[in-house]
Amino acid sequence: AHVLFIENYFCRKFIEVYLNSISLEPYISGGAQPKLNQENLNKIQIPLPPLPIQTEIVRILDKFVEQQEQLERLIELRKKQYEYYREEMLKNVNGERGKLIDLLIQPITDGPHVTPKFVDEGVPFISATAIYDGKIHLKDAQGFVTKDFDKECSKKYKPKKFDVYMVKSGSTTGKVALVDFDDDFNVWSPLAAMRTQNEIQAKYLYHLLQTSNIQNQVLLGMSQGSQPNLSMRTLEQFNVIIPNNEEQERIVNVLDKIESNVFIMKSALEASKKRYEYYRDKMMRF
């Protein structure tokens, strides 16, 4: 690491912001081990307007950063609130004791166990990397497959809205997501696909799978090798409590409302970051 000593906060912050706003690629040398050496670092040209202008630019951008930090704190509080109510409501729910398979209308399945040939355009093909924040992120698909390959995969399983997924192999085993869109896509074998009778049951299952009770069963049920793996048949036999439809709907309504607040604030945070980058780049190019 190179260390730059700059005594004035606003000047230091200005230079930090400028360096983060430009591409350093022209100054990086080396092949397998890229490096920014001191000689190249010293060649970087930095515009230095008068200190009052630097100060005003930093003051404006610091406001964006402060807003982002406030949103991040609120998001963490909302997440804890969601986790608290999820645990309390599902731990104390009244219902019949059963197995996870009893919540489903068909056995748990997965995608193909072969490596597809990816193409430039086609049907998004997702794996465990696209599962986070309780959602399917098609932008993080492994790649695209042809419609013919998608059709062949679909003979075994074709994703549809309100399916629920759990990662069943790899370092993120146990992660859960609900399909909340109608876009066309397909899945790889590390994902266990679950289908229920209707939307409420799917959302109940989604919240249930994230509880400590189920996640502890994941830890106990998966094989402990270099590559953790959870059998679909083991997952089907997890112990669950199944309340009646009215109680499932009540739980879903409460938890969905809290979780939606988290998603709204995350969207606001992303918008704030984009505004910061927009104004940063505008002011750094004046």
JSON list of C-alpha atoms in Angstrom, two decimals, residues 100-266:
[
{"chain": "A", "resi": 100, "resn": "LEU", "atom": "CA", "xyz": [-41.30, -30.07, 4.87]},
{"chain": "A", "resi": 101, "resn": "ILE", "atom": "CA", "xyz": [-42.55, -32.25, 2.01]},
{"chain": "A", "resi": 102, "resn": "ASP", "atom": "CA", "xyz": [-46.07, -31.87, 3.48]},
{"chain": "A", "resi": 103, "resn": "LEU", "atom": "CA", "xyz": [-46.01, -28.19, 2.46]},
{"chain": "A", "resi": 104, "resn": "LEU", "atom": "CA", "xyz": [-45.23, -29.03, -1.18]},
{"chain": "A", "resi": 105, "resn": "ILE", "atom": "CA", "xyz": [-47.30, -30.25, -4.11]},
{"chain": "A", "resi": 106, "resn": "GLN", "atom": "CA", "xyz": [-44.40, -32.21, -5.64]},
{"chain": "A", "resi": 107, "resn": "PRO", "atom": "CA", "xyz": [-41.00, -33.62, -4.56]},
{"chain": "A", "resi": 108, "resn": "ILE", "atom": "CA", "xyz": [-38.10, -31.21, -4.33]},
{"chain": "A", "resi": 109, "resn": "THR", "atom": "CA", "xyz": [-36.10, -31.12, -7.55]},
{"chain": "A", "resi": 110, "resn": "ASP", "atom": "CA", "xyz": [-33.15, -29.30, -9.07]},
{"chain": "A", "resi": 111, "resn": "GLY", "atom": "CA", "xyz": [-31.64, -28.29, -12.39]},
{"chain": "A", "resi": 112, "resn": "PRO", "atom": "CA", "xyz": [-29.34, -30.23, -14.75]},
{"chain": "A", "resi": 113, "resn": "HIS", "atom": "CA", "xyz": [-26.11, -31.74, -13.43]},
{"chain": "A", "resi": 114, "resn": "VAL", "atom": "CA", "xyz": [-24.21, -31.02, -16.64]},
{"chain": "A", "resi": 115, "resn": "THR", "atom": "CA", "xyz": [-22.28, -27.86, -17.47]},
{"chain": "A", "resi": 116, "resn": "PRO", "atom": "CA", "xyz": [-24.16, -25.97, -20.17]},
{"chain": "A", "resi": 117, "resn": "LYS", "atom": "CA", "xyz": [-22.60, -24.26, -23.14]},
{"chain": "A", "resi": 118, "resn": "PHE", "atom": "CA", "xyz": [-23.16, -20.55, -22.61]},
{"chain": "A", "resi": 119, "resn": "VAL", "atom": "CA", "xyz": [-24.11, -18.20, -25.43]},
{"chain": "A", "resi": 120, "resn": "ASP", "atom": "CA", "xyz": [-24.13, -14.41, -25.83]},
{"chain": "A", "resi": 121, "resn": "GLU", "atom": "CA", "xyz": [-27.93, -14.14, -25.72]},
{"chain": "A", "resi": 122, "resn": "GLY", "atom": "CA", "xyz": [-30.67, -16.48, -24.61]},
{"chain": "A", "resi": 123, "resn": "VAL", "atom": "CA", "xyz": [-32.31, -17.70, -21.40]},
{"chain": "A", "resi": 124, "resn": "PRO", "atom": "CA", "xyz": [-30.61, -16.62, -18.12]},
{"chain": "A", "resi": 125, "resn": "PHE", "atom": "CA", "xyz": [-29.12, -19.59, -16.30]},
{"chain": "A", "resi": 126, "resn": "ILE", "atom": "CA", "xyz": [-28.66, -19.10, -12.58]},
{"chain": "A", "resi": 127, "resn": "SER", "atom": "CA", "xyz": [-26.86, -20.86, -9.76]},
{"chain": "A", "resi": 128, "resn": "ALA", "atom": "CA", "xyz": [-26.07, -20.16, -6.08]},
{"chain": "A", "resi": 129, "resn": "THR", "atom": "CA", "xyz": [-24.34, -16.84, -6.85]},
{"chain": "A", "resi": 130, "resn": "ALA", "atom": "CA", "xyz": [-27.67, -15.33, -7.95]},
{"chain": "A", "resi": 131, "resn": "ILE", "atom": "CA", "xyz": [-29.33, -16.11, -4.58]},
{"chain": "A", "resi": 132, "resn": "TYR", "atom": "CA", "xyz": [-29.02, -13.38, -1.93]},
{"chain": "A", "resi": 133, "resn": "ASP", "atom": "CA", "xyz": [-31.22, -10.94, 0.00]},
{"chain": "A", "resi": 134, "resn": "GLY", "atom": "CA", "xyz": [-34.06, -13.43, -0.35]},
{"chain": "A", "resi": 135, "resn": "LYS", "atom": "CA", "xyz": [-34.31, -12.81, -4.09]},
{"chain": "A", "resi": 136, "resn": "ILE", "atom": "CA", "xyz": [-33.28, -14.15, -7.50]},
{"chain": "A", "resi": 137, "resn": "HIS", "atom": "CA", "xyz": [-30.88, -11.73, -9.19]},
{"chain": "A", "resi": 138, "resn": "LEU", "atom": "CA", "xyz": [-30.85, -12.46, -12.92]},
{"chain": "A", "resi": 139, "resn": "LYS", "atom": "CA", "xyz": [-28.04, -9.92, -13.41]},
{"chain": "A", "resi": 140, "resn": "ASP", "atom": "CA", "xyz": [-25.83, -12.42, -11.54]},
{"chain": "A", "resi": 141, "resn": "ALA", "atom": "CA", "xyz": [-26.71, -15.34, -13.81]},
{"chain": "A", "resi": 142, "resn": "GLN", "atom": "CA", "xyz": [-23.91, -17.73, -14.70]},
{"chain": "A", "resi": 143, "resn": "GLY", "atom": "CA", "xyz": [-24.64, -16.89, -18.33]},
{"chain": "A", "resi": 144, "resn": "PHE", "atom": "CA", "xyz": [-27.22, -17.51, -21.04]},
{"chain": "A", "resi": 145, "resn": "VAL", "atom": "CA", "xyz": [-28.28, -20.83, -22.56]},
{"chain": "A", "resi": 146, "resn": "THR", "atom": "CA", "xyz": [-30.05, -21.56, -25.83]},
{"chain": "A", "resi": 147, "resn": "LYS", "atom": "CA", "xyz": [-33.80, -22.04, -25.99]},
{"chain": "A", "resi": 148, "resn": "ASP", "atom": "CA", "xyz": [-33.19, -25.66, -27.02]},
{"chain": "A", "resi": 149, "resn": "PHE", "atom": "CA", "xyz": [-31.11, -26.33, -23.87]},
{"chain": "A", "resi": 150, "resn": "ASP", "atom": "CA", "xyz": [-33.73, -24.55, -21.77]},
{"chain": "A", "resi": 151, "resn": "LYS", "atom": "CA", "xyz": [-36.44, -26.71, -23.34]},
{"chain": "A", "resi": 152, "resn": "GLU", "atom": "CA", "xyz": [-34.45, -29.87, -22.58]},
{"chain": "A", "resi": 153, "resn": "CYS", "atom": "CA", "xyz": [-33.91, -28.78, -18.94]},
{"chain": "A", "resi": 154, "resn": "SER", "atom": "CA", "xyz": [-37.60, -27.97, -18.59]},
{"chain": "A", "resi": 155, "resn": "LYS", "atom": "CA", "xyz": [-38.56, -31.62, -19.13]},
{"chain": "A", "resi": 156, "resn": "LYS", "atom": "CA", "xyz": [-37.30, -32.13, -15.57]},
{"chain": "A", "resi": 157, "resn": "TYR", "atom": "CA", "xyz": [-38.17, -28.76, -14.04]},
{"chain": "A", "resi": 158, "resn": "LYS", "atom": "CA", "xyz": [-39.17, -25.31, -15.30]},
{"chain": "A", "resi": 159, "resn": "PRO", "atom": "CA", "xyz": [-39.10, -22.35, -12.86]},
{"chain": "A", "resi": 160, "resn": "LYS", "atom": "CA", "xyz": [-42.30, -20.41, -12.28]},
{"chain": "A", "resi": 161, "resn": "LYS", "atom": "CA", "xyz": [-43.39, -17.50, -10.12]},
{"chain": "A", "resi": 162, "resn": "PHE", "atom": "CA", "xyz": [-43.66, -18.28, -6.37]},
{"chain": "A", "resi": 163, "resn": "ASP", "atom": "CA", "xyz": [-41.28, -21.21, -6.49]},
{"chain": "A", "resi": 164, "resn": "VAL", "atom": "CA", "xyz": [-38.94, -21.24, -3.50]},
{"chain": "A", "resi": 165, "resn": "TYR", "atom": "CA", "xyz": [-35.24, -22.08, -3.74]},
{"chain": "A", "resi": 166, "resn": "MET", "atom": "CA", "xyz": [-32.65, -23.16, -1.23]},
{"chain": "A", "resi": 167, "resn": "VAL", "atom": "CA", "xyz": [-28.95, -23.43, -2.07]},
{"chain": "A", "resi": 168, "resn": "LYS", "atom": "CA", "xyz": [-28.05, -27.08, -1.42]},
{"chain": "A", "resi": 169, "resn": "SER", "atom": "CA", "xyz": [-24.34, -27.20, -2.15]},
{"chain": "A", "resi": 170, "resn": "GLY", "atom": "CA", "xyz": [-21.33, -24.97, -1.71]},
{"chain": "A", "resi": 171, "resn": "SER", "atom": "CA", "xyz": [-20.37, -22.32, 0.83]},
{"chain": "A", "resi": 172, "resn": "THR", "atom": "CA", "xyz": [-23.81, -20.64, 0.80]},
{"chain": "A", "resi": 173, "resn": "THR", "atom": "CA", "xyz": [-25.82, -23.81, 1.49]},
{"chain": "A", "resi": 174, "resn": "GLY", "atom": "CA", "xyz": [-29.04, -22.82, 3.26]},
{"chain": "A", "resi": 175, "resn": "LYS", "atom": "CA", "xyz": [-29.58, -19.48, 1.48]},
{"chain": "A", "resi": 176, "resn": "VAL", "atom": "CA", "xyz": [-33.22, -19.02, 0.49]},
{"chain": "A", "resi": 177, "resn": "ALA", "atom": "CA", "xyz": [-35.00, -17.07, -2.26]},
{"chain": "A", "resi": 178, "resn": "LEU", "atom": "CA", "xyz": [-38.53, -16.64, -3.57]},
{"chain": "A", "resi": 179, "resn": "VAL", "atom": "CA", "xyz": [-39.25, -16.21, -7.28]},
{"chain": "A", "resi": 180, "resn": "ASP", "atom": "CA", "xyz": [-41.28, -12.97, -7.39]},
{"chain": "A", "resi": 181, "resn": "PHE", "atom": "CA", "xyz": [-41.33, -12.35, -11.16]},
{"chain": "A", "resi": 182, "resn": "ASP", "atom": "CA", "xyz": [-42.51, -13.96, -14.39]},
{"chain": "A", "resi": 183, "resn": "ASP", "atom": "CA", "xyz": [-39.32, -13.56, -16.44]},
{"chain": "A", "resi": 184, "resn": "ASP", "atom": "CA", "xyz": [-37.99, -16.62, -18.21]},
{"chain": "A", "resi": 185, "resn": "PHE", "atom": "CA", "xyz": [-34.91, -18.33, -16.70]},
{"chain": "A", "resi": 186, "resn": "ASN", "atom": "CA", "xyz": [-33.58, -21.72, -15.66]},
{"chain": "A", "resi": 187, "resn": "VAL", "atom": "CA", "xyz": [-31.49, -23.13, -12.81]},
{"chain": "A", "resi": 188, "resn": "TRP", "atom": "CA", "xyz": [-28.41, -25.26, -12.22]},
{"chain": "A", "resi": 189, "resn": "SER", "atom": "CA", "xyz": [-28.11, -28.26, -9.89]},
{"chain": "A", "resi": 190, "resn": "PRO", "atom": "CA", "xyz": [-26.87, -26.42, -6.73]},
{"chain": "A", "resi": 191, "resn": "LEU", "atom": "CA", "xyz": [-30.41, -25.08, -6.21]},
{"chain": "A", "resi": 192, "resn": "ALA", "atom": "CA", "xyz": [-33.22, -27.09, -4.60]},
{"chain": "A", "resi": 193, "resn": "ALA", "atom": "CA", "xyz": [-36.56, -26.04, -6.12]},
{"chain": "A", "resi": 194, "resn": "MET", "atom": "CA", "xyz": [-39.77, -26.21, -4.05]},
{"chain": "A", "resi": 195, "resn": "ARG", "atom": "CA", "xyz": [-43.33, -25.62, -5.24]},
{"chain": "A", "resi": 196, "resn": "THR", "atom": "CA", "xyz": [-46.41, -25.05, -3.10]},
{"chain": "A", "resi": 197, "resn": "GLN", "atom": "CA", "xyz": [-50.15, -24.86, -3.77]},
{"chain": "A", "resi": 198, "resn": "ASN", "atom": "CA", "xyz": [-50.41, -21.06, -3.84]},
{"chain": "A", "resi": 199, "resn": "GLU", "atom": "CA", "xyz": [-48.70, -17.72, -3.19]},
{"chain": "A", "resi": 200, "resn": "ILE", "atom": "CA", "xyz": [-49.43, -17.55, 0.56]},
{"chain": "A", "resi": 201, "resn": "GLN", "atom": "CA", "xyz": [-48.04, -21.04, 1.16]},
{"chain": "A", "resi": 202, "resn": "ALA", "atom": "CA", "xyz": [-44.96, -20.17, -0.91]},
{"chain": "A", "resi": 203, "resn": "LYS", "atom": "CA", "xyz": [-44.31, -17.02, 1.14]},
{"chain": "A", "resi": 204, "resn": "TYR", "atom": "CA", "xyz": [-44.89, -18.90, 4.39]},
{"chain": "A", "resi": 205, "resn": "LEU", "atom": "CA", "xyz": [-42.35, -21.51, 3.27]},
{"chain": "A", "resi": 206, "resn": "TYR", "atom": "CA", "xyz": [-39.91, -18.75, 2.26]},
{"chain": "A", "resi": 207, "resn": "HIS", "atom": "CA", "xyz": [-40.03, -17.16, 5.73]},
{"chain": "A", "resi": 208, "resn": "LEU", "atom": "CA", "xyz": [-40.00, -20.55, 7.47]},
{"chain": "A", "resi": 209, "resn": "LEU", "atom": "CA", "xyz": [-36.86, -21.78, 5.69]},
{"chain": "A", "resi": 210, "resn": "GLN", "atom": "CA", "xyz": [-34.88, -18.82, 7.04]},
{"chain": "A", "resi": 211, "resn": "THR", "atom": "CA", "xyz": [-35.66, -19.50, 10.71]},
{"chain": "A", "resi": 212, "resn": "SER", "atom": "CA", "xyz": [-32.98, -20.77, 13.09]},
{"chain": "A", "resi": 213, "resn": "ASN", "atom": "CA", "xyz": [-34.94, -24.02, 13.47]},
{"chain": "A", "resi": 214, "resn": "ILE", "atom": "CA", "xyz": [-34.63, -24.86, 9.77]},
{"chain": "A", "resi": 215, "resn": "GLN", "atom": "CA", "xyz": [-31.12, -23.47, 9.39]},
{"chain": "A", "resi": 216, "resn": "ASN", "atom": "CA", "xyz": [-29.96, -25.66, 12.29]},
{"chain": "A", "resi": 217, "resn": "GLN", "atom": "CA", "xyz": [-31.44, -28.66, 10.50]},
{"chain": "A", "resi": 218, "resn": "VAL", "atom": "CA", "xyz": [-29.50, -27.59, 7.39]},
{"chain": "A", "resi": 219, "resn": "LEU", "atom": "CA", "xyz": [-26.25, -27.63, 9.38]},
{"chain": "A", "resi": 220, "resn": "LEU", "atom": "CA", "xyz": [-27.04, -31.05, 10.86]},
{"chain": "A", "resi": 221, "resn": "GLY", "atom": "CA", "xyz": [-28.25, -32.52, 7.56]},
{"chain": "A", "resi": 222, "resn": "MET", "atom": "CA", "xyz": [-25.55, -31.47, 5.13]},
{"chain": "A", "resi": 223, "resn": "SER", "atom": "CA", "xyz": [-22.44, -33.51, 4.43]},
{"chain": "A", "resi": 224, "resn": "GLN", "atom": "CA", "xyz": [-19.26, -32.01, 5.87]},
{"chain": "A", "resi": 225, "resn": "GLY", "atom": "CA", "xyz": [-16.68, -32.30, 3.12]},
{"chain": "A", "resi": 226, "resn": "SER", "atom": "CA", "xyz": [-14.62, -29.89, 1.06]},
{"chain": "A", "resi": 227, "resn": "GLN", "atom": "CA", "xyz": [-17.92, -29.05, -0.69]},
{"chain": "A", "resi": 228, "resn": "PRO", "atom": "CA", "xyz": [-20.91, -28.96, 1.72]},
{"chain": "A", "resi": 229, "resn": "ASN", "atom": "CA", "xyz": [-23.96, -30.66, 0.24]},
{"chain": "A", "resi": 230, "resn": "LEU", "atom": "CA", "xyz": [-27.57, -31.06, 1.39]},
{"chain": "A", "resi": 231, "resn": "SER", "atom": "CA", "xyz": [-29.57, -33.94, -0.06]},
{"chain": "A", "resi": 232, "resn": "MET", "atom": "CA", "xyz": [-33.01, -33.02, -1.42]},
{"chain": "A", "resi": 233, "resn": "ARG", "atom": "CA", "xyz": [-34.50, -36.09, 0.24]},
{"chain": "A", "resi": 234, "resn": "THR", "atom": "CA", "xyz": [-33.00, -35.00, 3.59]},
{"chain": "A", "resi": 235, "resn": "LEU", "atom": "CA", "xyz": [-34.45, -31.51, 3.10]},
{"chain": "A", "resi": 236, "resn": "GLU", "atom": "CA", "xyz": [-37.89, -32.98, 2.44]},
{"chain": "A", "resi": 237, "resn": "GLN", "atom": "CA", "xyz": [-37.83, -34.65, 5.86]},
{"chain": "A", "resi": 238, "resn": "PHE", "atom": "CA", "xyz": [-37.07, -31.52, 7.88]},
{"chain": "A", "resi": 239, "resn": "ASN", "atom": "CA", "xyz": [-39.40, -31.08, 10.86]},
{"chain": "A", "resi": 240, "resn": "VAL", "atom": "CA", "xyz": [-41.85, -28.19, 10.45]},
{"chain": "A", "resi": 241, "resn": "ILE", "atom": "CA", "xyz": [-45.06, -26.85, 11.98]},
{"chain": "A", "resi": 242, "resn": "ILE", "atom": "CA", "xyz": [-47.89, -26.33, 9.51]},
{"chain": "A", "resi": 243, "resn": "PRO", "atom": "CA", "xyz": [-50.58, -23.87, 10.67]},
{"chain": "A", "resi": 244, "resn": "ASN", "atom": "CA", "xyz": [-53.92, -23.48, 8.93]},
{"chain": "A", "resi": 245, "resn": "ASN", "atom": "CA", "xyz": [-54.26, -21.23, 5.87]},
{"chain": "A", "resi": 246, "resn": "GLU", "atom": "CA", "xyz": [-55.61, -18.27, 7.84]},
{"chain": "A", "resi": 247, "resn": "GLU", "atom": "CA", "xyz": [-52.67, -18.34, 10.27]},
{"chain": "A", "resi": 248, "resn": "GLN", "atom": "CA", "xyz": [-50.18, -18.68, 7.42]},
{"chain": "A", "resi": 249, "resn": "GLU", "atom": "CA", "xyz": [-51.71, -15.62, 5.76]},
{"chain": "A", "resi": 250, "resn": "ARG", "atom": "CA", "xyz": [-51.55, -13.60, 9.01]},
{"chain": "A", "resi": 251, "resn": "ILE", "atom": "CA", "xyz": [-47.86, -14.44, 9.48]},
{"chain": "A", "resi": 252, "resn": "VAL", "atom": "CA", "xyz": [-47.04, -13.70, 5.85]},
{"chain": "A", "resi": 253, "resn": "ASN", "atom": "CA", "xyz": [-48.77, -10.30, 5.97]},
{"chain": "A", "resi": 254, "resn": "VAL", "atom": "CA", "xyz": [-46.79, -9.19, 9.03]},
{"chain": "A", "resi": 255, "resn": "LEU", "atom": "CA", "xyz": [-43.40, -10.44, 7.81]},
{"chain": "A", "resi": 256, "resn": "ASP", "atom": "CA", "xyz": [-43.89, -9.25, 4.23]},
{"chain": "A", "resi": 257, "resn": "LYS", "atom": "CA", "xyz": [-44.66, -5.73, 5.43]},
{"chain": "A", "resi": 258, "resn": "ILE", "atom": "CA", "xyz": [-41.46, -5.53, 7.51]},
{"chain": "A", "resi": 259, "resn": "GLU", "atom": "CA", "xyz": [-39.32, -7.09, 4.78]},
{"chain": "A", "resi": 260, "resn": "SER", "atom": "CA", "xyz": [-40.75, -4.78, 2.11]},
{"chain": "A", "resi": 261, "resn": "ASN", "atom": "CA", "xyz": [-39.55, -1.82, 4.19]},
{"chain": "A", "resi": 262, "resn": "VAL", "atom": "CA", "xyz": [-36.04, -3.28, 4.04]},
{"chain": "A", "resi": 263, "resn": "PHE", "atom": "CA", "xyz": [-36.23, -3.56, 0.24]},
{"chain": "A", "resi": 264, "resn": "ILE", "atom": "CA", "xyz": [-37.59, 0.01, -0.08]},
{"chain": "A", "resi": 265, "resn": "MET", "atom": "CA", "xyz": [-34.71, 1.39, 2.00]},
{"chain": "A", "resi": 266, "resn": "LYS", "atom": "CA", "xyz": [-32.19, -0.66, 0.03]}
]
